[in-house]
Amino acid sequence: MIPDRVSRSNVERGSLQGSGPIRTCVGCRTRAARSSLLRIVVVGGELLPDARRRMPGRGAHVHPDLACVDLAERRKAFPRALRVAGPLGLKQVRAHLEQRTRNVCM
């Protein structure tokens, strides 16, 4: 039984804690283990996927799913999360996710 003073989010956080650092998807706003999310960085006004999580700079995390990327684009979450002004190109992120989908289907 969960004590009254412990919130539901604390229980959820505890269940996710064993799987590494927790990040929030900028698209659907759900929390997940960092290892299950794709890190996105901005370089020269273009969003780039950082699959190895090694590129310098501020990153935004998103589920590796085109639905979450579309939702983040519609909400204008990438410029806000990355603290940059202006529109950002998603061409390389979409290409990365489409290629990943093709590789999984084969």
CSV table of C-alpha atoms in Angstrom, one decimal:
chain,number,residue,atom,x,y,z
A,1,MET,CA,0.0,0.0,0.0
A,2,ILE,CA,1.2,3.5,-0.9
A,3,PRO,CA,1.3,5.9,2.1
A,4,ASP,CA,-0.9,9.1,1.7
A,5,ARG,CA,2.1,11.4,1.8
A,6,VAL,CA,3.8,9.7,-1.2
A,7,SER,CA,2.6,11.1,-4.5
A,8,ARG,CA,1.9,9.0,-7.5
A,9,SER,CA,4.7,10.7,-9.4
A,10,ASN,CA,7.2,9.6,-6.7
A,11,VAL,CA,6.1,6.0,-7.1
A,12,GLU,CA,6.4,6.2,-10.9
A,13,ARG,CA,9.8,7.8,-10.5
A,14,GLY,CA,11.0,5.0,-8.3
A,15,SER,CA,9.9,2.4,-10.7
A,16,LEU,CA,11.8,4.1,-13.6
A,17,GLN,CA,14.9,4.9,-11.5
A,18,GLY,CA,16.6,1.5,-11.9
A,19,SER,CA,16.8,2.0,-15.6
A,20,GLY,CA,19.0,5.0,-15.6
A,21,PRO,CA,18.4,8.8,-15.8
A,22,ILE,CA,14.9,9.9,-16.5
A,23,ARG,CA,14.1,12.4,-19.3
A,24,THR,CA,10.8,13.9,-20.6
A,25,CYS,CA,9.8,13.5,-24.2
A,26,VAL,CA,9.2,17.0,-25.6
A,27,GLY,CA,6.5,15.6,-27.9
A,28,CYS,CA,4.2,13.7,-25.7
A,29,ARG,CA,5.5,15.0,-22.4
A,30,THR,CA,5.8,11.5,-20.8
A,31,ARG,CA,8.8,10.6,-18.7
A,32,ALA,CA,11.0,7.7,-19.8
A,33,ALA,CA,14.5,6.3,-19.3
A,34,ARG,CA,17.1,8.3,-21.3
A,35,SER,CA,18.1,5.1,-23.1
A,36,SER,CA,14.7,4.8,-24.7
A,37,LEU,CA,14.6,8.3,-26.0
A,38,LEU,CA,16.4,10.0,-29.0
A,39,ARG,CA,18.5,13.0,-28.1
A,40,ILE,CA,18.1,15.9,-30.6
A,41,VAL,CA,20.6,18.8,-30.9
A,42,VAL,CA,20.6,21.9,-33.0
A,43,VAL,CA,23.5,22.8,-35.4
A,44,GLY,CA,23.2,25.7,-37.7
A,45,GLY,CA,19.4,25.9,-37.5
A,46,GLU,CA,19.0,22.2,-38.3
A,47,LEU,CA,17.9,19.6,-35.8
A,48,LEU,CA,20.2,16.6,-35.8
A,49,PRO,CA,19.7,13.2,-34.1
A,50,ASP,CA,22.3,12.4,-31.6
A,51,ALA,CA,21.9,8.6,-31.3
A,52,ARG,CA,25.3,8.2,-29.4
A,53,ARG,CA,24.4,11.1,-27.0
A,54,ARG,CA,27.9,12.6,-27.5
A,55,MET,CA,27.3,15.8,-29.5
A,56,PRO,CA,28.0,19.1,-27.6
A,57,GLY,CA,25.3,21.5,-26.6
A,58,ARG,CA,21.9,21.5,-25.2
A,59,GLY,CA,19.7,18.5,-26.1
A,60,ALA,CA,16.0,17.7,-26.3
A,61,HIS,CA,14.7,14.2,-25.9
A,62,VAL,CA,11.9,12.6,-27.9
A,63,HIS,CA,10.6,9.1,-28.4
A,64,PRO,CA,12.0,7.6,-31.6
A,65,ASP,CA,8.6,7.8,-33.2
A,66,LEU,CA,7.4,10.1,-36.0
A,67,ALA,CA,4.2,10.8,-34.0
A,68,CYS,CA,6.1,12.3,-31.1
A,69,VAL,CA,8.3,14.3,-33.5
A,70,ASP,CA,5.2,15.7,-35.2
A,71,LEU,CA,3.6,16.5,-31.9
A,72,ALA,CA,6.8,18.3,-30.7
A,73,GLU,CA,6.9,20.3,-34.0
A,74,ARG,CA,3.3,21.3,-33.8
A,75,ARG,CA,3.7,22.5,-30.2
A,76,LYS,CA,6.9,24.3,-31.1
A,77,ALA,CA,8.7,22.4,-28.4
A,78,PHE,CA,12.1,22.1,-30.0
A,79,PRO,CA,13.0,25.8,-30.1
A,80,ARG,CA,11.7,26.2,-26.5
A,81,ALA,CA,13.6,23.1,-25.2
A,82,LEU,CA,16.8,24.0,-27.0
A,83,ARG,CA,16.5,27.7,-26.2
A,84,VAL,CA,16.9,28.9,-29.8
A,85,ALA,CA,14.8,31.3,-31.8
A,86,GLY,CA,13.3,30.8,-35.2
A,87,PRO,CA,12.1,27.7,-37.1
A,88,LEU,CA,14.3,24.6,-37.1
A,89,GLY,CA,14.6,22.0,-39.8
A,90,LEU,CA,13.6,18.5,-39.1
A,91,LYS,CA,14.7,16.8,-42.3
A,92,GLN,CA,17.6,14.9,-40.9
A,93,VAL,CA,15.7,13.8,-37.8
A,94,ARG,CA,12.8,12.4,-40.0
A,95,ALA,CA,15.3,10.7,-42.3
A,96,HIS,CA,17.0,9.1,-39.3
A,97,LEU,CA,13.7,7.8,-37.9
A,98,GLU,CA,12.5,6.5,-41.3
A,99,GLN,CA,15.8,4.7,-41.8
A,100,ARG,CA,15.5,3.2,-38.3
A,101,THR,CA,12.0,2.0,-39.1
A,102,ARG,CA,13.1,0.4,-42.3
A,103,ASN,CA,15.9,-1.4,-40.6
A,104,VAL,CA,13.6,-2.8,-37.9
A,105,CYS,CA,11.1,-4.0,-40.5
A,106,MET,CA,13.6,-6.0,-42.4
